Coordinates of C-alpha atoms in Angstrom, one line a residue:
Chain E
M1 CA 126.0 95.8 114.3
A2 CA 127.6 96.3 111.2
T3 CA 129.7 100.1 108.9
V4 CA 128.1 100.0 105.4
T5 CA 131.0 100.7 102.9
L6 CA 129.8 101.5 99.2
H7 CA 132.1 102.2 96.2
N8 CA 132.8 103.3 93.5
L9 CA 128.7 101.8 92.7
V10 CA 127.1 101.9 89.2
K11 CA 124.0 100.7 88.3
A12 CA 122.6 100.5 85.0
Y13 CA 119.5 99.5 83.7
G14 CA 120.6 98.0 80.0
K15 CA 122.0 102.3 78.3
A16 CA 121.0 104.1 80.7
E17 CA 122.7 104.3 83.6
V18 CA 121.1 105.6 87.5
L19 CA 124.4 105.2 89.9
H20 CA 127.6 106.9 88.7
G21 CA 129.8 105.5 90.9
I22 CA 129.0 106.0 94.4
N23 CA 131.5 106.3 97.6
L24 CA 130.0 106.1 100.5
E25 CA 131.1 105.0 104.1
V26 CA 129.1 104.4 106.8
A27 CA 130.1 104.4 110.5
D28 CA 128.8 101.1 112.8
G29 CA 125.6 102.8 114.4
E30 CA 125.3 105.9 112.6
F31 CA 122.4 107.3 111.3
V32 CA 122.9 108.3 107.4
V33 CA 120.0 109.6 105.4
F34 CA 119.8 109.7 102.0
V35 CA 117.5 112.7 100.5
G36 CA 117.0 113.9 97.0
P37 CA 114.8 113.5 94.0
S38 CA 112.0 112.0 92.4
G39 CA 114.9 109.6 90.5
C40 CA 117.7 111.1 92.1
G41 CA 118.8 106.8 92.4
K42 CA 118.5 107.3 96.3
S43 CA 116.3 104.5 96.5
T44 CA 118.2 102.2 93.9
T45 CA 121.0 102.8 96.1
L46 CA 119.2 101.6 98.8
R47 CA 117.7 98.3 96.5
I48 CA 121.4 97.2 95.4
I49 CA 122.6 97.5 99.9
A50 CA 119.9 95.3 100.1
G51 CA 120.2 93.0 97.1
L52 CA 116.8 93.8 95.7
E53 CA 119.3 94.7 93.1
D54 CA 122.1 93.9 91.4
V55 CA 125.3 95.5 90.7
T56 CA 126.4 97.2 88.1
S57 CA 129.6 97.2 88.4
G58 CA 131.5 98.4 92.3
E59 CA 131.4 96.9 95.7
V60 CA 128.9 96.7 98.7
Q61 CA 130.8 96.2 101.3
I62 CA 128.0 94.8 105.0
G63 CA 130.2 94.7 107.9
G64 CA 133.7 94.8 106.2
R65 CA 132.5 91.8 103.9
T66 CA 131.7 92.2 100.5
V67 CA 128.2 91.6 99.5
N68 CA 127.7 91.8 95.4
H69 CA 126.7 88.2 95.4
L70 CA 125.4 87.7 98.2
E71 CA 120.8 87.1 98.6
P72 CA 119.7 89.9 101.0
K73 CA 118.4 87.1 103.6
D74 CA 122.4 86.0 104.1
R75 CA 123.3 90.1 103.9
D76 CA 122.3 90.4 107.5
I77 CA 120.0 93.5 107.5
A78 CA 116.5 94.4 107.6
M79 CA 114.5 96.7 105.5
V80 CA 111.4 98.5 106.0
F81 CA 109.7 99.0 102.9
Q82 CA 106.9 102.1 101.8
N83 CA 103.9 100.7 101.8
Y84 CA 105.1 98.5 104.7
A85 CA 105.3 95.7 103.0
I86 CA 103.0 93.6 105.2
Y87 CA 101.1 90.6 105.1
P88 CA 96.9 91.7 105.3
H89 CA 95.4 88.2 106.3
M90 CA 97.9 87.7 108.3
S91 CA 98.3 88.6 112.1
V92 CA 100.4 91.6 113.9
R93 CA 101.9 88.7 115.6
K94 CA 102.6 86.0 112.9
N95 CA 104.0 89.3 110.9
I96 CA 107.2 90.0 113.7
G97 CA 107.1 86.6 113.4
F98 CA 107.1 86.1 109.9
G99 CA 111.4 87.3 109.8
L100 CA 111.9 84.3 112.0
R101 CA 110.4 81.9 110.2
T102 CA 114.8 80.8 109.4
S103 CA 115.5 81.5 112.7
S104 CA 116.9 78.9 114.5
L105 CA 115.1 79.7 118.0
S106 CA 113.0 77.2 119.5
K107 CA 109.4 78.4 119.6
P108 CA 108.8 79.8 123.4
E109 CA 112.7 82.0 121.7
R110 CA 110.7 83.4 119.2
E111 CA 107.4 84.0 120.7
Q112 CA 109.3 85.6 123.5
R113 CA 111.8 87.7 121.1
I114 CA 107.8 89.2 119.2
E115 CA 106.5 90.0 122.6
E116 CA 110.2 91.5 123.3
V117 CA 109.6 93.1 120.7
A118 CA 105.8 94.6 121.1
A119 CA 106.4 96.3 124.1
I120 CA 109.0 98.4 123.3
L121 CA 106.9 99.5 119.5
S122 CA 103.8 100.0 121.7
M123 CA 101.8 97.5 120.4
T124 CA 101.5 94.4 122.8
E125 CA 97.8 94.9 122.9
Y126 CA 97.1 94.6 119.6
L127 CA 99.2 91.6 118.8
D128 CA 96.6 89.3 117.5
R129 CA 94.6 92.4 115.6
K130 CA 94.9 92.3 111.4
P131 CA 96.3 94.5 110.4
A132 CA 92.8 96.5 108.4
Q133 CA 92.7 97.0 112.5
L134 CA 95.4 98.9 112.6
S135 CA 96.2 102.7 112.0
G136 CA 98.7 104.0 109.3
G137 CA 100.8 105.0 112.6
Q138 CA 100.3 101.3 113.7
R139 CA 101.0 99.5 110.9
Q140 CA 104.2 101.6 110.5
R141 CA 104.9 100.1 114.2
V142 CA 104.5 96.7 113.1
A143 CA 106.6 97.4 109.6
I144 CA 109.5 97.8 112.0
G145 CA 108.5 96.0 113.9
R146 CA 109.3 93.0 111.7
A147 CA 112.8 94.2 110.9
M148 CA 113.8 94.5 114.2
V149 CA 112.8 91.2 114.9
R150 CA 115.8 89.6 113.2
D151 CA 118.2 92.0 115.4
P152 CA 120.0 92.7 111.9
A153 CA 123.4 94.6 111.4
V154 CA 121.6 97.3 109.5
F155 CA 118.9 98.5 109.0
L156 CA 117.0 100.4 105.2
F157 CA 114.2 101.9 106.1
D158 CA 112.3 103.2 102.3
E159 CA 110.9 106.2 101.9
P160 CA 108.5 105.1 105.4
L161 CA 107.0 107.8 106.4
S162 CA 105.5 109.3 103.2
N163 CA 102.3 107.5 104.0
L164 CA 101.0 109.4 107.1
D165 CA 100.0 112.8 107.1
A166 CA 102.0 115.3 108.1
Q167 CA 101.6 114.8 112.3
L168 CA 101.9 111.7 112.6
R169 CA 104.8 111.5 110.1
S170 CA 106.3 114.5 112.5
Q171 CA 105.6 111.2 115.3
M172 CA 106.8 108.6 114.3
R173 CA 110.0 110.2 112.7
L174 CA 110.9 111.6 116.8
E175 CA 110.0 107.6 117.8
I176 CA 112.3 105.9 115.1
K177 CA 115.3 108.6 116.2
K178 CA 114.3 107.0 119.9
L179 CA 114.5 103.9 119.2
H180 CA 118.1 104.6 116.5
Q181 CA 119.1 105.8 119.6
R182 CA 118.2 102.8 121.7
V183 CA 119.0 99.5 119.6
G184 CA 122.5 101.9 118.4
T185 CA 122.2 99.6 115.8
T186 CA 122.4 101.5 112.3
I187 CA 120.5 102.4 110.1
I188 CA 120.1 104.0 106.2
F189 CA 117.2 106.0 105.7
V190 CA 115.6 106.8 102.8
T191 CA 113.1 110.4 102.0
H192 CA 112.7 112.9 99.4
D193 CA 111.5 115.3 102.6
Q194 CA 114.3 117.5 104.0
V195 CA 112.7 118.1 106.5
E196 CA 112.8 114.0 107.9
A197 CA 117.0 114.8 106.9
M198 CA 117.5 117.2 109.1
T199 CA 115.8 116.3 111.9
M200 CA 116.2 112.0 112.0
A201 CA 120.5 111.7 110.2
D202 CA 123.5 111.9 111.7
R203 CA 124.7 112.3 108.6
I204 CA 122.4 113.7 105.1
V205 CA 123.8 111.9 102.1
I206 CA 122.0 114.8 99.5
M207 CA 121.7 113.3 95.8
K208 CA 121.3 114.1 92.9
D209 CA 120.6 112.0 89.3
G210 CA 122.6 109.3 90.6
H211 CA 125.4 111.5 91.8
I212 CA 126.4 112.2 95.3
Q213 CA 126.1 115.7 95.4
Q214 CA 126.9 116.0 99.3
I215 CA 127.8 114.2 102.8
G216 CA 127.9 115.9 105.5
T217 CA 125.4 116.2 109.3
P218 CA 122.2 118.7 109.0
A219 CA 124.5 121.7 110.2
E220 CA 127.0 121.1 107.5
V221 CA 124.9 120.7 105.2
F222 CA 122.3 123.7 106.1
H223 CA 125.5 126.3 107.1
Q224 CA 128.1 125.7 104.4
P225 CA 126.6 123.8 101.1
A226 CA 128.9 122.0 98.4
N227 CA 127.0 123.4 96.1
I228 CA 123.4 126.0 94.5
F229 CA 121.6 122.4 94.7
V230 CA 122.8 121.4 97.8
A231 CA 121.6 125.2 99.3
Q232 CA 118.4 125.4 97.3
F233 CA 117.0 121.4 99.1
I234 CA 117.9 121.6 102.3
G235 CA 116.2 124.2 104.4
A236 CA 112.3 125.3 103.9
P237 CA 111.6 128.2 102.8
S238 CA 114.0 128.2 99.6
M239 CA 118.0 130.2 99.7
N240 CA 118.0 132.6 97.8
L241 CA 119.7 133.5 95.4
M242 CA 120.7 136.9 93.2
P243 CA 122.9 137.7 90.8
G244 CA 126.4 139.8 92.4
R245 CA 129.4 140.8 91.2
A246 CA 132.9 140.7 93.2
V247 CA 134.8 144.1 92.7
A248 CA 137.8 145.4 94.4
G249 CA 136.8 146.0 98.0
G250 CA 133.3 144.2 97.7
L251 CA 130.3 142.7 96.4
E252 CA 127.6 143.8 94.4
V253 CA 124.3 142.4 93.7
G254 CA 120.7 144.1 94.0
G255 CA 121.9 146.9 93.3
T256 CA 124.1 147.8 96.7
M257 CA 126.9 147.0 98.1
I258 CA 128.0 145.0 101.0
A259 CA 131.2 145.4 102.4
R260 CA 132.6 140.9 102.1
E261 CA 135.5 139.8 100.9
T262 CA 135.3 137.0 98.4
G263 CA 139.3 136.6 97.3
R264 CA 138.0 137.1 93.4
T265 CA 136.5 139.2 91.5
G266 CA 133.6 138.6 88.9
A267 CA 130.2 137.6 88.2
M268 CA 129.5 135.0 90.5
T269 CA 125.5 133.7 92.8
V270 CA 125.0 135.0 95.6
G271 CA 122.5 133.4 98.2
I272 CA 120.5 134.4 101.6
R273 CA 118.8 131.7 104.1
P274 CA 115.3 134.0 104.6
D275 CA 116.1 133.8 107.6
D276 CA 118.9 135.1 107.5
L277 CA 117.3 138.1 105.7
C278 CA 115.6 140.1 108.3
V279 CA 113.1 142.6 107.9
T280 CA 114.3 146.5 109.8
Q281 CA 113.2 149.8 110.9
D282 CA 117.4 151.1 110.5
K283 CA 119.1 151.5 107.2
G284 CA 119.3 148.0 106.0
C285 CA 121.1 146.8 102.4
F286 CA 118.1 146.8 100.3
S287 CA 115.4 148.2 99.8
G288 CA 112.3 147.1 98.5
R289 CA 108.3 147.4 97.8
I290 CA 106.5 143.7 99.9
T291 CA 104.3 142.1 97.5
L292 CA 103.6 139.4 99.6
L293 CA 103.1 137.8 103.2
E294 CA 103.0 134.0 104.4
P295 CA 102.5 134.6 108.4
L296 CA 103.9 131.6 110.5
G297 CA 103.0 132.5 113.9
S298 CA 105.6 133.4 115.3
E299 CA 107.4 134.3 112.7
T300 CA 106.1 136.2 108.9
L301 CA 107.5 135.5 105.8
V302 CA 108.0 138.3 103.6
Y303 CA 108.5 138.3 100.4
V304 CA 109.9 141.2 98.4
D305 CA 110.9 142.7 94.7
I306 CA 114.2 143.9 95.5
D307 CA 115.4 146.0 91.9
G308 CA 112.8 143.9 90.1
Q309 CA 113.8 140.4 92.1
E310 CA 112.1 138.4 94.4
V311 CA 113.3 137.3 98.0
V312 CA 112.1 136.2 101.0
A313 CA 112.6 137.5 104.4
H314 CA 112.0 136.9 107.5
A315 CA 110.1 139.8 109.9
D316 CA 108.6 139.8 113.3
G317 CA 105.2 137.3 113.8
R318 CA 104.0 140.2 116.1
N319 CA 104.5 142.7 113.8
P320 CA 104.5 142.4 110.7
P321 CA 104.8 144.7 107.8
A322 CA 101.8 145.3 105.4
L323 CA 101.6 144.9 102.3
G324 CA 102.9 147.3 99.5
A325 CA 104.9 149.2 102.4
V326 CA 108.5 149.2 101.7
V327 CA 110.9 148.3 103.9
Q328 CA 114.4 147.6 104.8
L329 CA 116.3 144.4 104.5
T330 CA 119.8 143.8 106.3
V331 CA 122.3 140.4 106.4
D332 CA 125.6 139.6 107.8
P333 CA 127.6 140.0 104.9
A334 CA 129.5 136.7 107.5
N335 CA 126.3 134.7 106.8
L336 CA 126.6 135.2 102.8
H337 CA 127.0 132.0 100.7
L338 CA 128.9 132.1 97.7
F339 CA 129.0 129.8 94.6
G340 CA 131.0 129.9 90.8
A341 CA 129.5 129.7 87.1
D342 CA 129.6 126.8 88.1
G343 CA 127.1 125.8 90.9
E344 CA 130.1 125.0 93.6
A345 CA 130.5 127.0 97.0
I346 CA 133.3 129.7 96.6
T347 CA 135.0 129.2 99.7
Chain P
M1 CA 56.8 119.1 85.7
S2 CA 56.8 121.9 88.7
F3 CA 56.1 118.2 90.4
Y4 CA 59.0 117.2 90.5
R5 CA 60.8 120.5 90.5
N6 CA 59.0 120.7 93.6
L7 CA 60.7 116.9 95.1
S8 CA 64.2 117.5 97.1
I9 CA 67.1 116.3 96.1
R10 CA 67.1 112.6 97.8
Q11 CA 63.4 112.3 96.4
K12 CA 64.6 113.1 92.5
Q13 CA 67.1 110.9 93.3
V14 CA 64.3 108.1 93.6
V15 CA 62.6 109.1 91.1
W16 CA 66.1 108.5 88.8
A17 CA 67.1 105.2 90.2
W18 CA 63.9 103.3 89.8
A19 CA 63.7 104.9 86.2
F20 CA 66.8 103.3 85.9
L21 CA 65.9 100.1 87.9
A22 CA 62.9 99.7 85.5
V23 CA 63.5 98.3 82.5
P24 CA 66.1 95.3 84.1
I25 CA 63.5 94.6 86.3
L26 CA 60.6 94.2 83.7
F27 CA 63.2 92.5 81.8
Y28 CA 63.5 89.3 84.3
S29 CA 60.3 89.6 85.5
V30 CA 59.3 88.6 81.8
I31 CA 62.4 86.8 80.2
R32 CA 64.0 85.2 84.1
F33 CA 61.0 85.2 87.2
Y34 CA 57.9 84.2 85.4
P35 CA 59.5 81.4 83.2
T36 CA 61.5 80.5 86.6
L37 CA 58.3 79.8 88.2
N38 CA 56.0 78.6 85.7
A39 CA 58.8 75.4 85.1
I40 CA 58.5 74.8 89.4
I41 CA 54.6 74.8 88.9
L42 CA 55.1 72.7 85.8
S43 CA 58.0 70.2 87.9
F44 CA 54.3 69.5 89.2
Q45 CA 52.4 69.1 86.2
S46 CA 51.7 66.0 82.7
W47 CA 52.1 68.3 79.9
N48 CA 53.4 67.4 76.2
L49 CA 53.6 70.8 74.5
L50 CA 50.4 70.8 73.1
G51 CA 47.7 69.4 75.1
P52 CA 46.4 70.3 78.2
R53 CA 49.0 70.7 80.8
E54 CA 47.5 68.5 84.5
W55 CA 48.0 68.3 87.6
V56 CA 49.7 65.5 88.9
G57 CA 51.7 66.3 92.3
A58 CA 55.0 65.1 93.3
E59 CA 54.3 61.9 90.4
N60 CA 57.2 63.7 88.4
Y61 CA 59.6 63.8 91.6
I62 CA 59.2 60.2 92.4
K63 CA 59.4 58.9 88.9
L64 CA 62.9 60.6 89.2
W65 CA 63.9 59.7 92.1
H66 CA 62.8 55.7 90.2
D67 CA 65.1 56.6 87.3
P68 CA 68.1 54.6 87.1
V69 CA 69.2 56.7 84.1
F70 CA 69.0 60.3 86.0
W71 CA 71.1 58.5 89.1
K72 CA 73.8 57.5 87.0
V73 CA 72.9 61.0 84.9
F74 CA 73.2 62.8 88.0
R75 CA 77.2 60.8 89.1
N76 CA 78.1 62.1 84.9
T77 CA 77.8 65.6 87.0
F78 CA 79.3 65.5 89.5
V79 CA 81.7 63.3 87.9
Y80 CA 82.3 66.5 84.9
L81 CA 82.2 68.7 88.6
I82 CA 84.9 66.9 90.9
L83 CA 87.4 66.8 87.9
G84 CA 87.0 69.6 86.1
T85 CA 87.0 72.9 88.7
P86 CA 90.4 71.2 90.3
I87 CA 91.8 70.0 87.4
S88 CA 91.6 73.6 85.6
L89 CA 92.1 74.8 89.1
V90 CA 95.3 73.3 89.7
L91 CA 96.3 74.2 85.7
S92 CA 95.1 77.8 84.9
F93 CA 97.3 78.4 88.2
V94 CA 100.6 77.1 87.6
I95 CA 100.6 78.1 84.1
A96 CA 99.3 81.7 85.2
Y97 CA 102.0 81.7 87.9
Q98 CA 105.0 81.0 85.3
L99 CA 103.0 83.1 82.3
D100 CA 103.4 86.0 84.4
K101 CA 107.2 85.8 85.7
T102 CA 107.8 86.0 81.4
R103 CA 109.2 88.5 79.7
L104 CA 110.2 86.5 76.4
L105 CA 106.6 86.3 74.5
H106 CA 104.2 87.3 76.8
G107 CA 101.6 88.6 74.9
T108 CA 102.0 86.0 72.3
L109 CA 101.6 83.3 75.2
R110 CA 98.5 84.7 76.8
A111 CA 96.3 84.9 73.4
L112 CA 97.0 81.4 72.5
Y113 CA 95.8 80.5 76.1
F114 CA 92.7 82.4 75.8
L115 CA 91.9 81.6 72.1
P116 CA 90.2 78.6 73.1
F117 CA 87.8 80.8 74.6
L118 CA 87.4 82.7 72.4
T119 CA 86.6 79.7 70.2
S120 CA 83.1 78.4 69.4
T121 CA 82.3 75.4 71.2
V122 CA 80.6 73.7 68.3
A123 CA 83.4 74.1 66.5
M124 CA 85.8 73.0 69.2
A125 CA 83.9 70.1 70.0
W126 CA 84.0 68.8 66.5
V127 CA 87.9 69.2 65.5
W128 CA 88.3 66.7 68.5
R129 CA 85.6 64.6 67.6
W130 CA 88.2 64.3 64.6
F131 CA 91.3 63.8 66.5
Y132 CA 89.3 60.9 68.7
Q133 CA 88.9 59.0 65.9
P134 CA 90.1 55.4 64.9
V135 CA 92.8 54.9 62.3
P136 CA 93.2 56.5 59.9
I137 CA 90.9 59.2 60.6
G138 CA 91.7 60.5 64.4
L139 CA 95.1 62.3 65.2
F140 CA 95.8 60.9 68.6
N141 CA 95.2 57.2 67.6
N142 CA 97.1 57.4 64.5
F143 CA 99.6 59.0 66.3
L144 CA 100.4 56.4 68.5
A145 CA 99.9 53.6 65.7
S146 CA 103.3 55.4 63.9
L147 CA 104.5 55.6 67.4
G148 CA 103.4 50.9 67.0
F149 CA 100.7 51.5 70.7
A150 CA 97.4 49.7 70.2
Q151 CA 94.2 52.5 69.6
V152 CA 92.0 53.9 72.1
N153 CA 88.5 53.7 71.9
F154 CA 88.5 57.5 73.3
L155 CA 84.3 57.9 72.5
N156 CA 83.3 54.3 71.7
S157 CA 84.4 53.5 76.0
T158 CA 82.0 53.9 78.6
T159 CA 85.1 54.5 81.2
N160 CA 87.2 56.6 78.2
A161 CA 84.2 59.2 77.4
L162 CA 83.3 60.8 80.0
P163 CA 87.3 62.4 81.2
A164 CA 87.9 62.7 76.5
I165 CA 85.2 64.9 76.7
L166 CA 85.8 66.7 79.6
L167 CA 89.4 67.4 78.4
P168 CA 88.6 70.1 75.7
A169 CA 86.7 71.9 77.7
I170 CA 89.1 72.8 80.5
W171 CA 91.4 73.4 78.3
A172 CA 88.7 75.8 76.6
G173 CA 87.3 77.7 79.9
L174 CA 91.1 78.0 81.0
G175 CA 92.4 81.0 79.1
F176 CA 89.5 82.7 81.2
Q177 CA 91.0 81.2 83.9
I178 CA 94.7 82.2 83.1
I179 CA 93.4 86.1 82.1
I180 CA 91.6 85.9 85.9
F181 CA 94.5 84.8 87.5
M182 CA 97.3 86.8 86.4
A183 CA 94.6 89.1 87.1
G184 CA 94.9 88.5 90.8
L185 CA 98.9 88.2 90.7
R186 CA 99.6 90.8 89.2
A187 CA 97.6 93.2 92.0
I188 CA 99.8 91.4 95.0
P189 CA 102.3 94.4 95.5
T190 CA 105.9 93.2 94.3
S191 CA 107.3 94.5 98.0
Y192 CA 105.5 91.5 99.4
Y193 CA 107.9 89.4 98.0
E194 CA 110.7 92.3 98.5
A195 CA 110.2 91.9 102.8
A196 CA 109.6 87.5 102.1
R197 CA 113.2 87.4 100.2
I198 CA 114.9 90.3 102.7
D199 CA 113.5 87.9 105.6
G200 CA 115.0 84.2 104.0
V201 CA 112.1 82.1 103.7
S202 CA 111.1 79.1 101.5
G203 CA 109.3 79.6 97.2
W204 CA 107.4 77.2 99.3
T205 CA 106.4 79.5 102.2
I206 CA 106.4 82.2 100.0
M207 CA 103.7 80.2 97.5
S208 CA 101.1 79.2 100.6
E209 CA 101.4 82.1 102.9
I210 CA 101.2 85.3 100.6
T211 CA 100.6 84.3 97.7
L212 CA 97.7 81.7 97.9
P213 CA 95.3 83.3 100.4
L214 CA 96.1 86.5 99.0
L215 CA 94.9 85.6 95.3
K216 CA 91.7 84.1 97.6
P217 CA 88.6 86.1 96.5
T218 CA 90.1 84.9 92.6
I219 CA 90.1 81.9 94.1
V220 CA 86.5 81.9 95.2
F221 CA 85.6 83.5 92.1
L222 CA 87.2 80.7 90.1
V223 CA 86.4 77.5 91.8
V224 CA 81.9 78.9 92.5
F225 CA 82.7 80.4 88.3
S226 CA 83.5 76.6 86.5
S227 CA 81.4 74.8 88.9
I228 CA 78.8 75.9 87.4
G229 CA 79.6 76.5 84.4
F230 CA 80.8 72.1 85.0
L231 CA 78.0 71.8 86.3
R232 CA 76.1 72.6 83.4
I233 CA 77.5 71.2 80.3
F234 CA 76.0 70.3 78.1
D235 CA 77.4 71.6 73.9
Q236 CA 80.9 69.6 74.7
V237 CA 79.2 65.8 75.0
F238 CA 76.2 66.6 73.3
N239 CA 77.9 67.7 69.3
M240 CA 81.5 65.1 70.3
T241 CA 78.6 62.4 70.9
T242 CA 76.4 63.5 68.7
N243 CA 75.4 59.8 66.8
N244 CA 74.5 58.8 70.0
P245 CA 74.4 62.2 72.7
G246 CA 75.1 61.2 75.8
G247 CA 76.6 58.1 74.7
P248 CA 77.9 55.1 74.9
L249 CA 75.3 53.6 77.9
D250 CA 74.7 57.6 78.9
S251 CA 77.8 57.1 80.3
T252 CA 79.0 60.9 79.6
K253 CA 75.3 62.3 79.9
P254 CA 75.6 64.7 82.5
L255 CA 71.9 66.7 83.7
V256 CA 71.1 69.4 81.0
L257 CA 71.8 67.0 78.0
M258 CA 69.3 64.8 80.2
I259 CA 66.5 67.2 80.5
Y260 CA 66.5 69.0 77.1
Q261 CA 66.0 64.7 75.5
T262 CA 63.2 64.2 77.9
A263 CA 61.8 68.2 77.3
F264 CA 62.4 68.0 73.6
S265 CA 62.9 64.0 72.5
S266 CA 60.4 63.0 74.8
F267 CA 58.0 65.5 74.9
D268 CA 57.6 65.5 79.3
M269 CA 58.3 68.6 79.6
G270 CA 56.2 68.1 83.8
Y271 CA 59.2 65.7 83.7
A272 CA 62.0 67.9 82.3
A273 CA 61.4 70.7 84.8
A274 CA 60.7 68.8 87.3
Q275 CA 65.1 68.3 86.9
T276 CA 65.5 71.2 85.8
V277 CA 64.2 72.0 89.5
V278 CA 66.6 69.4 90.6
L279 CA 69.4 71.0 88.7
F280 CA 69.0 74.2 90.4
A281 CA 69.0 73.3 93.7
I282 CA 72.1 71.4 93.0
L283 CA 73.8 74.6 91.6
L284 CA 72.4 77.0 94.7
V285 CA 73.1 74.7 97.0
V286 CA 76.6 73.8 95.6
S287 CA 77.8 77.2 95.1
L288 CA 76.2 78.4 98.1
A289 CA 78.1 76.0 99.9
Q290 CA 81.4 76.8 98.6
L291 CA 81.0 80.4 99.1
R292 CA 80.8 79.8 102.4
I293 CA 83.4 77.4 102.9
L294 CA 85.6 79.7 101.2
R295 CA 84.6 83.3 102.1
D296 CA 86.6 84.8 104.8
K297 CA 86.5 84.2 108.2
P298 CA 85.8 87.1 110.4

């Protein structure tokens, strides 16, 4: 087990700089998820930690040791790849054992280690099969097994679930989380899926265009997003954003005044999570006409046109309002998210 | 048309499939299968191309069995195969492997290696024939002489002539094999190598346990393809030993050249046909054996 520290990490390909000074401390045994849209630099950061990419400037430390110039094999890490990178011509046993080739264990010890790992992953009965005879989820487990067998200080996962179907993905999500609770090794996990990030992480690192936007626990990044990007990226459906204006004693938004102290005056962007915006029978903050309904069973997502702007609200799943109806929407003023002209949160 | 309209979709597909298949089937029947069968029949007959065909039973095959030239030629043909296929495969793999990693002048280098494959074999054979001439004509001997070495008798020696002819034959096929190997190498995902780097296994392990096993389909294809090529070698030999084709003393003569001479110099068509049938059998057995040995075990 080990800590991972990134200090002012910069990566450039020729003149194009893709990481602009990444600073991060990952605690021992922590499960950290890098999340962001394609091309945000999350995979590059992971590959730099693994040693598969060189650092342009800055420092990578694993377990307090600077590893910038160490080969991947000397960094005491293991990595699970998006396409699993398990060898199609080798049995599951050989695949899992491949990482032990260079270890000093004796042959019986190796066999025992492979059996142990297979048992943890419930793959014992598949040890002599070839990858082609396995399902997607089982292949994924082989890939994880190959990483586990070496008992590394840090696990690196590069979008390992993106090739699985939705049901299997949520199942593997749970299994990886359980595995982490069981073995307690430091994990750095890259994904573009905010649900994966929210459900698995101890801390989430949200990245965009080679910059870290926010680092925080799932609750922090959801309830206190640092800026508009994080606010919109985390949470599904996305946060509603409406132009607003702070005046003395309140906030003018969507044609109404809401009693909320902002500490400043002037134009700002007001964010409301769909979960916080409810259809009500009483007099609400906003009123508008329903343009679209998305029934989800337990609740119904309601698209409402307020003063020419479409927002998403939520309504009861059993008695949803009718399409085209004019409805009242209510929100707790304390749950409004306020962002300045620069996109940063106003606290 | 109403008949066609009343057919089911499946029946219409069958009609169209056979309509398209009819052309190649007809072509193959007339151009390939009929002559093949005819050759097999001819191998049991005696014919000088003009006179009547006479039935002689297995006489041609018995003659072949007792013909010392045939056994010499048989041996030569297998020497071409046994030397040519492994050497060309190893060479082309090594070049493809290195070329795959090269970024500088990648396209130019690849084109240079592919060029011999596009060149006419006859032209190439004659250029190499010139290379091999004695002083003061031949390039190689001039070079050796300028360094003070003795001349080498390339094409006039019974021991040197076969390797001297094999060399340009290997070189000519190299470009094609390199391209196929490179395509095979490109098809291996880079993450396999990255995973191996993280596992810290040696370069030799990566080569023997990842690269070569994953290239197996490519290797099988090239072994069979190249073997058939070397078993049918003719142009290089015929053009480089043009004064005495297959010489000196039949030391370079392959089976195809023997067939050609039997048929069109001696006009012994039945005997030539028997040799053709033997060549066909050899090609079939070698190809099937290679496929069986190299095929994936279930």
